[in-house]
mmCIF file of C-alpha atoms and ligand atoms in Angstrom:
data_model
loop_
_atom_site.group_PDB
_atom_site.id
_atom_site.type_symbol
_atom_site.label_atom_id
_atom_site.label_comp_id
_atom_site.label_asym_id
_atom_site.label_seq_id
_atom_site.Cartn_x
_atom_site.Cartn_y
_atom_site.Cartn_z
ATOM 1 C CA MET S 67 153.310 36.516 -24.914
ATOM 2 C CA LYS S 68 154.898 39.257 -22.844
ATOM 3 C CA ILE S 69 154.495 43.000 -22.687
ATOM 4 C CA ALA S 70 158.099 43.555 -23.868
ATOM 5 C CA ASN S 71 156.840 42.252 -27.242
ATOM 6 C CA LEU S 72 153.688 44.289 -27.440
ATOM 7 C CA ASP S 73 154.952 46.135 -30.628
ATOM 8 C CA LEU S 74 155.431 42.781 -32.284
ATOM 9 C CA ILE S 75 152.173 41.320 -31.100
ATOM 10 C CA ARG S 76 150.349 44.393 -32.485
ATOM 11 C CA GLU S 77 152.140 43.987 -35.843
ATOM 12 C CA SER S 78 151.357 40.320 -36.038
ATOM 13 C CA LEU S 79 147.643 40.911 -35.861
ATOM 14 C CA GLN S 80 146.376 39.595 -39.135
ATOM 15 C CA THR S 81 143.404 41.846 -39.657
ATOM 16 C CA GLU S 82 143.862 45.327 -40.813
ATOM 17 C CA GLU S 83 140.750 46.201 -38.909
ATOM 18 C CA GLY S 84 142.201 44.929 -35.638
ATOM 19 C CA SER S 85 145.275 47.166 -35.873
ATOM 20 C CA ARG S 86 143.225 50.125 -36.967
ATOM 21 C CA LEU S 87 141.024 49.680 -33.970
ATOM 22 C CA ILE S 88 144.008 49.499 -31.609
ATOM 23 C CA ASP S 89 145.354 52.698 -33.125
ATOM 24 C CA ARG S 90 142.093 54.499 -32.455
ATOM 25 C CA ILE S 91 142.770 54.344 -28.691
ATOM 26 C CA PHE S 92 146.369 53.350 -28.106
ATOM 27 C CA ASP S 93 149.610 54.775 -29.246
ATOM 28 C CA ILE S 94 152.282 52.025 -28.866
ATOM 29 C CA ARG S 95 155.990 52.682 -29.348
ATOM 30 C CA THR S 96 159.282 51.489 -28.157
ATOM 31 C CA ALA S 97 162.451 53.080 -26.920
ATOM 32 C CA GLU S 98 165.883 51.659 -26.427
ATOM 33 C CA GLY S 99 168.091 52.680 -23.543
ATOM 34 C CA ARG S 100 171.801 51.831 -23.782
ATOM 35 C CA LEU S 101 174.281 51.899 -21.047
ATOM 36 C CA ILE S 102 177.855 51.027 -20.094
ATOM 37 C CA TYR S 103 178.980 50.001 -16.614
ATOM 38 C CA PRO S 104 181.886 48.414 -14.787
ATOM 39 C CA GLU S 105 181.523 44.718 -15.125
ATOM 40 C CA SER S 106 181.991 44.066 -11.437
ATOM 41 C CA PRO S 107 180.793 40.768 -9.903
ATOM 42 C CA GLU S 108 178.390 42.774 -7.744
ATOM 43 C CA ILE S 109 176.565 44.312 -10.710
ATOM 44 C CA ILE S 110 176.575 41.100 -12.705
ATOM 45 C CA LYS S 111 175.079 39.239 -9.784
ATOM 46 C CA ARG S 112 172.390 41.846 -9.441
ATOM 47 C CA LEU S 113 171.427 42.397 -13.018
ATOM 48 C CA GLY S 114 172.076 39.033 -14.638
ATOM 49 C CA GLU S 115 172.248 38.859 -18.392
ATOM 50 C CA MET S 116 174.412 41.690 -19.540
ATOM 51 C CA ASP S 117 173.023 42.133 -23.022
ATOM 52 C CA GLN S 118 169.499 42.674 -21.765
ATOM 53 C CA VAL S 119 170.802 45.338 -19.340
ATOM 54 C CA LYS S 120 173.060 47.092 -21.744
ATOM 55 C CA ARG S 121 170.320 47.503 -24.290
ATOM 56 C CA GLN S 122 166.980 47.889 -22.581
ATOM 57 C CA LYS S 123 163.731 47.811 -24.442
ATOM 58 C CA ILE S 124 161.049 50.011 -23.103
ATOM 59 C CA ILE S 125 157.434 49.796 -24.245
ATOM 60 C CA LYS S 126 155.540 53.094 -24.201
ATOM 61 C CA VAL S 127 151.724 53.002 -24.343
ATOM 62 C CA THR S 128 149.486 56.048 -24.342
ATOM 63 C CA ASN S 129 145.739 55.970 -24.253
ATOM 64 C CA THR S 130 144.919 58.905 -26.563
ATOM 65 C CA VAL S 131 141.355 59.120 -25.364
ATOM 66 C CA THR S 132 141.926 59.399 -21.627
ATOM 67 C CA TRP S 133 145.654 60.355 -21.927
ATOM 68 C CA GLU S 134 146.676 57.756 -19.332
ATOM 69 C CA SER S 135 150.088 56.387 -20.209
ATOM 70 C CA ALA S 136 152.496 53.696 -19.103
ATOM 71 C CA LEU S 137 156.104 52.846 -19.532
ATOM 72 C CA PHE S 138 156.935 49.123 -19.245
ATOM 73 C CA ASN S 139 160.392 47.926 -18.498
ATOM 74 C CA GLU S 140 160.655 44.552 -16.854
ATOM 75 C CA LEU S 141 164.226 45.279 -15.741
ATOM 76 C CA ARG S 142 162.973 47.814 -13.236
ATOM 77 C CA SER S 143 161.544 45.082 -11.072
ATOM 78 C CA ARG S 144 165.071 43.916 -10.474
ATOM 79 C CA ARG S 145 166.222 47.215 -8.870
ATOM 80 C CA PRO S 146 167.541 46.942 -5.380
ATOM 81 C CA LEU S 147 165.154 48.420 -2.948
ATOM 82 C CA GLN S 148 165.660 49.256 0.699
ATOM 83 C CA THR S 149 163.422 47.167 2.815
ATOM 84 C CA SER S 150 162.487 47.388 6.453
ATOM 85 C CA ASP S 151 162.480 44.507 8.947
ATOM 86 C CA LYS S 152 160.355 41.709 7.650
ATOM 87 C CA VAL S 153 156.815 42.057 8.796
ATOM 88 C CA GLU S 154 154.956 38.827 9.278
ATOM 89 C CA LEU S 155 151.627 39.900 7.998
ATOM 90 C CA GLU S 156 149.497 36.992 9.140
ATOM 91 C CA GLU S 157 150.976 37.377 12.635
ATOM 92 C CA GLU S 158 150.461 41.114 12.585
ATOM 93 C CA ILE S 159 146.791 40.610 11.634
ATOM 94 C CA ARG S 160 146.230 38.125 14.425
ATOM 95 C CA ARG S 161 148.119 40.196 16.941
ATOM 96 C CA LEU S 162 145.693 43.136 16.329
ATOM 97 C CA ASP S 163 142.529 41.040 16.655
ATOM 98 C CA GLY S 164 140.310 42.860 19.122
ATOM 99 C CA CYS S 165 141.128 46.187 17.598
ATOM 100 C CA HIS S 166 138.957 49.296 17.585
ATOM 101 C CA PHE S 167 136.969 48.030 14.577
ATOM 102 C CA CYS S 168 136.228 44.677 16.189
ATOM 103 C CA ILE S 169 132.879 44.103 17.843
ATOM 104 C CA PRO S 170 131.894 45.196 20.460
ATOM 105 C CA LYS S 171 134.574 47.948 20.705
ATOM 106 C CA ALA S 172 133.645 49.401 17.323
ATOM 107 C CA TYR S 173 130.165 50.298 18.514
ATOM 108 C CA SER S 174 131.485 52.582 21.118
ATOM 109 C CA VAL S 175 134.417 54.137 19.324
ATOM 110 C CA THR S 176 133.147 54.638 15.775
ATOM 111 C CA PRO S 177 130.387 57.160 14.954
ATOM 112 C CA GLY S 178 127.118 56.549 13.222
ATOM 113 C CA ASP S 179 125.527 58.582 10.470
ATOM 114 C CA ALA S 180 123.059 61.345 11.329
ATOM 115 C CA PHE S 181 120.840 60.411 8.341
ATOM 116 C CA ILE S 182 120.289 56.870 9.484
ATOM 117 C CA GLY S 183 117.394 56.307 11.944
ATOM 118 C CA ASP S 184 116.649 58.424 14.971
ATOM 119 C CA PRO S 185 119.456 58.161 17.561
ATOM 120 C CA GLN S 186 117.076 59.424 20.266
ATOM 121 C CA LEU S 187 114.738 56.453 19.704
ATOM 122 C CA GLU S 188 117.368 53.775 19.178
ATOM 123 C CA ARG S 189 118.174 52.140 22.452
ATOM 124 C CA ASP S 190 120.584 49.569 21.034
ATOM 125 C CA VAL S 191 123.968 51.336 20.688
ATOM 126 C CA SER S 192 125.065 48.923 17.978
ATOM 127 C CA ARG S 193 122.273 50.266 15.795
ATOM 128 C CA ARG S 194 122.515 54.012 16.321
ATOM 129 C CA GLY S 195 123.111 55.694 12.969
ATOM 130 C CA ARG S 196 124.204 52.369 11.459
ATOM 131 C CA ILE S 197 123.124 49.682 9.048
ATOM 132 C CA GLN S 198 123.477 46.272 10.530
ATOM 133 C CA ARG S 199 123.989 43.325 8.170
ATOM 134 C CA GLU S 200 124.968 39.653 8.564
ATOM 135 C CA THR S 201 128.721 40.081 7.976
ATOM 136 C CA CYS S 202 129.208 43.814 8.356
ATOM 137 C CA PHE S 203 127.869 47.112 9.627
ATOM 138 C CA SER S 204 128.182 50.721 8.596
ATOM 139 C CA ALA S 205 129.866 53.624 10.402
ATOM 140 C CA SER S 206 130.319 57.299 9.612
ATOM 141 C CA ASN S 207 133.764 58.572 8.848
ATOM 142 C CA PHE S 208 135.295 60.904 11.479
ATOM 143 C CA GLY S 209 137.319 62.962 9.001
ATOM 144 C CA LYS S 210 135.146 63.209 5.966
ATOM 145 C CA TYR S 211 136.170 63.528 2.324
ATOM 146 C CA ASP S 212 132.764 64.828 1.439
ATOM 147 C CA GLY S 213 129.279 65.509 3.020
ATOM 148 C CA TYR S 214 128.436 61.859 2.851
ATOM 149 C CA HIS S 215 131.372 59.591 3.598
ATOM 150 C CA GLY S 216 130.974 56.322 5.400
ATOM 151 C CA LEU S 217 132.561 53.000 6.129
ATOM 152 C CA VAL S 218 131.497 49.360 5.882
ATOM 153 C CA ILE S 219 133.301 47.539 8.665
ATOM 154 C CA PHE S 220 133.600 43.812 8.297
ATOM 155 C CA LYS S 221 132.572 41.692 11.281
ATOM 156 C CA ASP S 222 135.610 39.566 10.351
ATOM 157 C CA HIS S 223 138.790 41.280 11.597
ATOM 158 C CA ASN S 224 140.756 39.697 8.651
ATOM 159 C CA PRO S 225 140.867 42.173 5.731
ATOM 160 C CA PHE S 226 141.063 39.302 3.193
ATOM 161 C CA SER S 227 137.504 37.935 3.840
ATOM 162 C CA PHE S 228 136.559 38.285 0.247
ATOM 163 C CA GLU S 229 133.789 35.670 0.468
ATOM 164 C CA HIS S 230 131.391 38.182 2.068
ATOM 165 C CA LEU S 231 131.983 40.919 -0.479
ATOM 166 C CA ALA S 232 128.421 40.793 -1.778
ATOM 167 C CA ASP S 233 127.177 41.658 1.584
ATOM 168 C CA TYR S 234 129.732 44.451 2.053
ATOM 169 C CA ILE S 235 128.843 46.020 -1.244
ATOM 170 C CA GLY S 236 125.098 45.533 -0.407
ATOM 171 C CA CYS S 237 125.725 47.488 2.848
ATOM 172 C CA ALA S 238 127.469 50.321 0.994
ATOM 173 C CA LEU S 239 124.549 50.548 -1.497
ATOM 174 C CA GLN S 240 122.002 50.530 1.274
ATOM 175 C CA TRP S 241 123.923 53.353 2.997
ATOM 176 C CA ALA S 242 123.896 55.344 -0.298
ATOM 177 C CA GLU S 243 120.189 54.705 -0.770
ATOM 178 C CA MET S 244 119.456 56.016 2.750
ATOM 179 C CA ALA S 245 121.565 59.187 2.218
ATOM 180 C CA HIS S 246 119.935 59.693 -1.132
ATOM 181 C CA GLU S 247 116.433 59.364 0.332
ATOM 182 C CA LYS S 248 117.187 62.340 2.641
ATOM 183 C CA ASP S 249 119.057 64.285 -0.047
ATOM 184 C CA ARG S 250 117.854 63.679 -3.612
ATOM 185 C CA ASP S 251 120.688 65.714 -5.188
ATOM 186 C CA ALA S 252 123.305 63.291 -3.763
ATOM 187 C CA ILE S 253 123.639 60.928 -6.761
ATOM 188 C CA TYR S 254 127.356 60.389 -7.401
ATOM 189 C CA PHE S 255 128.503 57.266 -5.624
ATOM 190 C CA ILE S 256 131.908 55.661 -5.289
ATOM 191 C CA LEU S 257 132.955 52.679 -3.368
ATOM 192 C CA MET S 258 136.600 52.360 -2.362
ATOM 193 C CA TRP S 259 138.806 49.805 -0.699
ATOM 194 C CA ASN S 260 142.263 50.831 0.550
ATOM 195 C CA CYS S 261 143.633 47.536 1.753
ATOM 196 C CA LEU S 262 146.506 47.901 4.240
ATOM 197 C CA TRP S 263 149.064 50.621 4.687
ATOM 198 C CA LYS S 264 150.734 50.721 1.285
ATOM 199 C CA ALA S 265 147.320 51.470 -0.130
ATOM 200 C CA GLY S 266 146.574 54.197 2.394
ATOM 201 C CA GLY S 267 144.541 51.990 4.728
ATOM 202 C CA SER S 268 145.462 53.048 8.251
ATOM 203 C CA ILE S 269 143.589 50.265 9.968
ATOM 204 C CA ILE S 270 144.306 46.544 9.345
ATOM 205 C CA HIS S 271 140.747 45.436 10.242
ATOM 206 C CA GLY S 272 138.762 44.825 7.067
ATOM 207 C CA HIS S 273 136.739 47.828 5.910
ATOM 208 C CA ILE S 274 135.720 49.584 2.759
ATOM 209 C CA GLN S 275 134.626 53.193 2.205
ATOM 210 C CA MET S 276 131.970 54.928 0.241
ATOM 211 C CA SER S 277 131.037 58.472 -0.555
ATOM 212 C CA LEU S 278 128.234 60.262 -2.241
ATOM 213 C CA SER S 279 128.595 63.592 -3.929
ATOM 214 C CA LYS S 280 126.370 66.294 -5.363
ATOM 215 C CA GLY S 281 126.529 68.626 -8.383
ATOM 216 C CA LEU S 282 129.306 66.825 -10.231
ATOM 217 C CA HIS S 283 130.989 63.494 -9.797
ATOM 218 C CA TYR S 284 134.686 63.549 -8.690
ATOM 219 C CA GLY S 285 137.081 65.093 -11.146
ATOM 220 C CA LYS S 286 138.799 61.982 -12.369
ATOM 221 C CA ILE S 287 135.476 60.230 -12.971
ATOM 222 C CA GLU S 288 134.043 63.236 -14.802
ATOM 223 C CA HIS S 289 137.257 63.315 -16.878
ATOM 224 C CA LEU S 290 136.798 59.635 -17.822
ATOM 225 C CA LEU S 291 133.133 60.191 -18.706
ATOM 226 C CA ARG S 292 133.984 63.207 -20.862
ATOM 227 C CA ALA S 293 136.879 61.492 -22.627
ATOM 228 C CA ALA S 294 134.618 58.467 -23.405
ATOM 229 C CA ARG S 295 131.833 60.747 -24.708
ATOM 230 C CA GLY S 296 134.347 62.596 -26.935
ATOM 231 C CA TYR S 297 135.368 59.367 -28.618
ATOM 232 C CA GLN S 298 133.889 58.592 -32.012
ATOM 233 C CA GLY S 299 132.121 55.271 -31.233
ATOM 234 C CA ASP S 300 131.578 53.162 -28.102
ATOM 235 C CA TYR S 301 134.737 53.783 -26.163
ATOM 236 C CA PHE S 302 134.252 51.025 -23.539
ATOM 237 C CA ARG S 303 133.283 48.408 -26.115
ATOM 238 C CA ASP S 304 136.339 49.218 -28.194
ATOM 239 C CA LEU S 305 138.554 49.281 -25.210
ATOM 240 C CA PHE S 306 137.575 45.703 -24.366
ATOM 241 C CA ARG S 307 137.775 44.558 -27.954
ATOM 242 C CA ILE S 308 141.380 45.836 -28.186
ATOM 243 C CA HIS S 309 142.390 44.097 -24.998
ATOM 244 C CA GLU S 310 140.769 40.891 -26.276
ATOM 245 C CA LEU S 311 142.597 41.178 -29.668
ATOM 246 C CA LEU S 312 145.954 41.657 -27.892
ATOM 247 C CA GLY S 313 145.315 38.726 -25.551
ATOM 248 C CA LEU S 314 144.766 41.005 -22.511
ATOM 249 C CA GLY S 315 141.043 40.602 -22.108
ATOM 250 C CA PHE S 316 138.382 37.933 -21.707
ATOM 251 C CA ARG S 317 134.754 37.537 -20.579
ATOM 252 C CA ALA S 318 133.744 35.739 -17.429
ATOM 253 C CA LYS S 319 130.046 35.448 -16.409
ATOM 254 C CA GLY S 320 128.974 38.545 -18.305
ATOM 255 C CA VAL S 321 131.953 40.630 -16.977
ATOM 256 C CA GLU S 322 134.688 41.943 -19.199
ATOM 257 C CA VAL S 323 138.049 41.462 -17.525
ATOM 258 C CA MET S 324 141.148 43.357 -18.737
ATOM 259 C CA ALA S 325 144.772 43.584 -17.618
ATOM 260 C CA TYR S 326 144.835 47.274 -18.574
ATOM 261 C CA LEU S 327 147.300 48.559 -21.182
ATOM 262 C CA THR S 328 147.872 51.885 -19.467
ATOM 263 C CA PRO S 329 147.683 50.862 -15.834
ATOM 264 C CA ILE S 330 147.979 53.450 -13.107
ATOM 265 C CA LYS S 331 150.428 51.139 -11.365
ATOM 266 C CA GLU S 332 151.241 47.476 -10.995
ATOM 267 C CA LYS S 333 148.821 44.746 -12.191
ATOM 268 C CA GLU S 334 145.907 47.203 -12.699
ATOM 269 C CA THR S 335 142.891 45.228 -13.699
ATOM 270 C CA LEU S 336 139.597 46.605 -15.047
ATOM 271 C CA LEU S 337 136.208 44.868 -14.763
ATOM 272 C CA LEU S 338 133.402 46.193 -16.901
ATOM 273 C CA ALA S 339 129.768 45.085 -16.854
ATOM 274 C CA GLU S 340 126.286 46.544 -17.388
ATOM 275 C CA ASP S 341 124.938 44.798 -14.363
ATOM 276 C CA LEU S 342 126.141 45.337 -10.768
ATOM 277 C CA ASP S 343 125.118 41.778 -9.768
ATOM 278 C CA LYS S 344 127.528 40.274 -12.332
ATOM 279 C CA ILE S 345 130.406 42.339 -10.990
ATOM 280 C CA ILE S 346 129.504 41.309 -7.436
ATOM 281 C CA GLU S 347 129.627 37.685 -8.502
ATOM 282 C CA VAL S 348 133.048 37.837 -10.202
ATOM 283 C CA LEU S 349 134.869 40.345 -7.980
ATOM 284 C CA PRO S 350 135.597 38.032 -4.972
ATOM 285 C CA LYS S 351 137.254 35.583 -7.368
ATOM 286 C CA VAL S 352 139.369 38.367 -8.896
ATOM 287 C CA LEU S 353 140.539 39.473 -5.415
ATOM 288 C CA ARG S 354 141.172 35.852 -4.372
ATOM 289 C CA CYS S 355 143.337 35.530 -7.476
ATOM 290 C CA PHE S 356 145.209 38.780 -6.676
ATOM 291 C CA HIS S 357 145.868 37.472 -3.183
ATOM 292 C CA ASP S 358 146.612 33.765 -3.810
ATOM 293 C CA ARG S 359 148.127 33.710 -7.214
ATOM 294 C CA LEU S 360 149.626 37.164 -7.708
ATOM 295 C CA GLY S 361 150.730 37.551 -4.088
ATOM 296 C CA VAL S 362 148.990 40.937 -3.678
ATOM 297 C CA ARG S 363 148.403 42.007 -0.083
ATOM 298 C CA SER S 364 147.978 45.762 -0.367
ATOM 299 C CA PHE S 365 145.633 47.111 -3.088
ATOM 300 C CA ASN S 366 143.312 49.906 -3.971
ATOM 301 C CA LEU S 367 139.898 49.150 -5.507
ATOM 302 C CA ALA S 368 137.311 51.600 -6.798
ATOM 303 C CA LEU S 369 133.848 50.837 -8.061
ATOM 304 C CA LEU S 370 132.420 53.494 -10.324
ATOM 305 C CA ALA S 371 128.971 53.656 -11.766
ATOM 306 C CA ALA S 372 126.564 56.053 -13.525
ATOM 307 C CA PRO S 373 124.115 57.616 -11.084
ATOM 308 C CA HIS S 374 121.168 55.757 -12.609
ATOM 309 C CA ALA S 375 122.933 52.387 -12.072
ATOM 310 C CA VAL S 376 122.717 53.120 -8.333
ATOM 311 C CA PHE S 377 119.491 55.134 -7.939
ATOM 312 C CA GLN S 378 116.086 54.768 -9.569
ATOM 313 C CA ASP S 379 114.972 58.410 -9.691
ATOM 314 C CA VAL S 380 117.824 60.088 -11.597
ATOM 315 C CA GLU S 381 116.697 62.820 -13.962
ATOM 316 C CA GLU S 382 116.552 62.055 -17.739
ATOM 317 C CA LYS S 383 119.139 64.706 -18.583
ATOM 318 C CA GLU S 384 121.691 63.169 -16.220
ATOM 319 C CA LYS S 385 120.862 59.691 -17.492
ATOM 320 C CA GLN S 386 121.618 60.924 -20.989
ATOM 321 C CA ARG S 387 124.925 62.449 -19.859
ATOM 322 C CA TRP S 388 126.009 59.103 -18.418
ATOM 323 C CA SER S 389 124.605 56.849 -21.130
ATOM 324 C CA GLY S 390 126.987 54.080 -22.162
ATOM 325 C CA PHE S 391 128.995 54.398 -18.949
ATOM 326 C CA PRO S 392 129.417 50.862 -17.542
ATOM 327 C CA ILE S 393 129.811 49.629 -14.002
ATOM 328 C CA LEU S 394 133.576 49.858 -13.722
ATOM 329 C CA VAL S 395 135.899 48.344 -11.146
ATOM 330 C CA ARG S 396 139.605 49.183 -11.063
ATOM 331 C CA ILE S 397 142.008 47.302 -8.809
ATOM 332 C CA VAL S 398 145.709 48.019 -8.470
ATOM 333 C CA ASP S 399 148.533 46.384 -6.495
ATOM 334 C CA ARG S 400 150.400 48.797 -4.226
ATOM 335 C CA GLY S 401 153.421 46.634 -3.730
ATOM 336 C CA ASP S 402 155.278 44.712 -1.062
ATOM 337 C CA LEU S 403 154.252 45.607 2.450
ATOM 338 C CA THR S 404 157.818 45.150 3.735
ATOM 339 C CA ASN S 405 159.241 47.565 1.218
ATOM 340 C CA ARG S 406 159.932 51.091 2.580
ATOM 341 C CA THR S 407 160.032 52.742 -0.842
ATOM 342 C CA THR S 408 156.733 53.980 -2.025
ATOM 343 C CA ASP S 409 155.557 52.754 -5.438
ATOM 344 C CA MET S 410 154.613 56.194 -6.848
ATOM 345 C CA GLY S 411 156.978 59.060 -7.554
ATOM 346 C CA ALA S 412 157.024 62.288 -9.604
ATOM 347 C CA MET S 413 156.581 60.326 -12.814
ATOM 348 C CA GLU S 414 153.316 58.757 -11.740
ATOM 349 C CA LEU S 415 151.963 61.937 -10.191
ATOM 350 C CA TYR S 416 152.856 64.296 -13.003
ATOM 351 C CA ALA S 417 153.979 62.438 -16.156
ATOM 352 C CA SER S 418 153.397 58.734 -16.778
ATOM 353 C CA SER S 419 153.069 55.487 -14.849
ATOM 354 C CA VAL S 420 156.198 53.410 -14.727
ATOM 355 C CA ILE S 421 155.360 49.655 -14.631
ATOM 356 C CA SER S 422 157.455 46.625 -13.857
ATOM 357 C CA SER S 423 154.782 43.913 -13.838
ATOM 358 C CA ASP S 424 153.674 42.234 -17.005
ATOM 359 C CA PRO S 425 149.921 42.469 -17.853
ATOM 360 C CA TYR S 426 150.205 39.201 -19.773
ATOM 361 C CA ARG S 427 151.118 37.452 -16.522
ATOM 362 C CA VAL S 428 148.162 39.070 -14.726
ATOM 363 C CA ILE S 429 145.675 38.100 -17.406
ATOM 364 C CA GLU S 430 146.950 34.537 -17.502
ATOM 365 C CA GLU S 431 146.416 34.095 -13.777
ATOM 366 C CA LEU S 432 143.001 35.730 -13.890
ATOM 367 C CA LYS S 433 141.885 33.556 -16.765
ATOM 368 C CA GLU S 434 142.951 30.400 -14.990
ATOM 369 C CA ALA S 435 141.352 31.470 -11.712
ATOM 370 C CA LEU S 436 138.036 32.567 -13.252
ATOM 371 C CA GLN S 437 137.711 29.695 -15.692
ATOM 372 C CA GLN S 438 138.284 27.161 -12.967
ATOM 373 C CA SER S 439 135.408 28.444 -10.918
HETATM 374 ZN ZN1 LIG G 56 139.644 44.199 14.348
#
């Protein structure tokens, strides 16, 4: 199966019920682009099969609940792109070992959080305003997004140390719990990972970020909650069921894994679960698959959850507002690190995502990786 045939795959679904369900969330259509060009050796070499280029099939998918949309055209991945000098990533990572986030330098150049401990009483500088864990420690962010905005810095310089992810996430949650203890209104938590420069990560050394907000969750998360609540039925259950029907979703250890039909950008994968522990168990394998099998080096990851999934003492009214909202992880590939062209343009920012990777390839690799383990 391939995304270019999504219209046919949808049509071939035997059950009337299945296609009705798909139509409740997704609008799927196709477009054909035709062109003429000089049949020069240069263009033939670059574009290969002429027929496929002269008549291009585009798959257009719109999520009519959240109004995310994607345009798939596999030909776009063959565009020539201007690339910079080849960066040997492994070498670059090694060269920067001993950086500002490495121990012990990190303890003197990164700040701690004022809500953690009492800096006057703490004699050990490595513990001032920080949480210390086996494989990581927390730091405050110098330039904050919000009132509570911190970092989990890995003790391992290498950003791809996925095997300790449970400890990293544990540290972020402990940080949130400590902030929340001092400020009961701070209940909206998000964990983020911007891995390497294409994803907005300015420092190579492994680190994730977390923030905690008050009053309302961040706009995009509120939008998703409100869209799901406006849907007649259980939006997240149907979303997974549709992906499963189309061969783009499966379950692994209590986690629903989907190669998303309206990805924000390349290879976007969604993980849904009711239980944070299950996500924590599966997530390192998903990231390992992204890295080893799909060749992803620079990615964004966000972990979103209802307030009561993170804190015990959330008010009943707020629990009601978030009822049915799962623990949701979104991961997206931000492209080749050696490529100077950014992956997002005016289309992605203001209109629709344009995608060249095939979600069927992504789900195939994820299935193999997760079922092996
Ligand atoms: Zn480092």
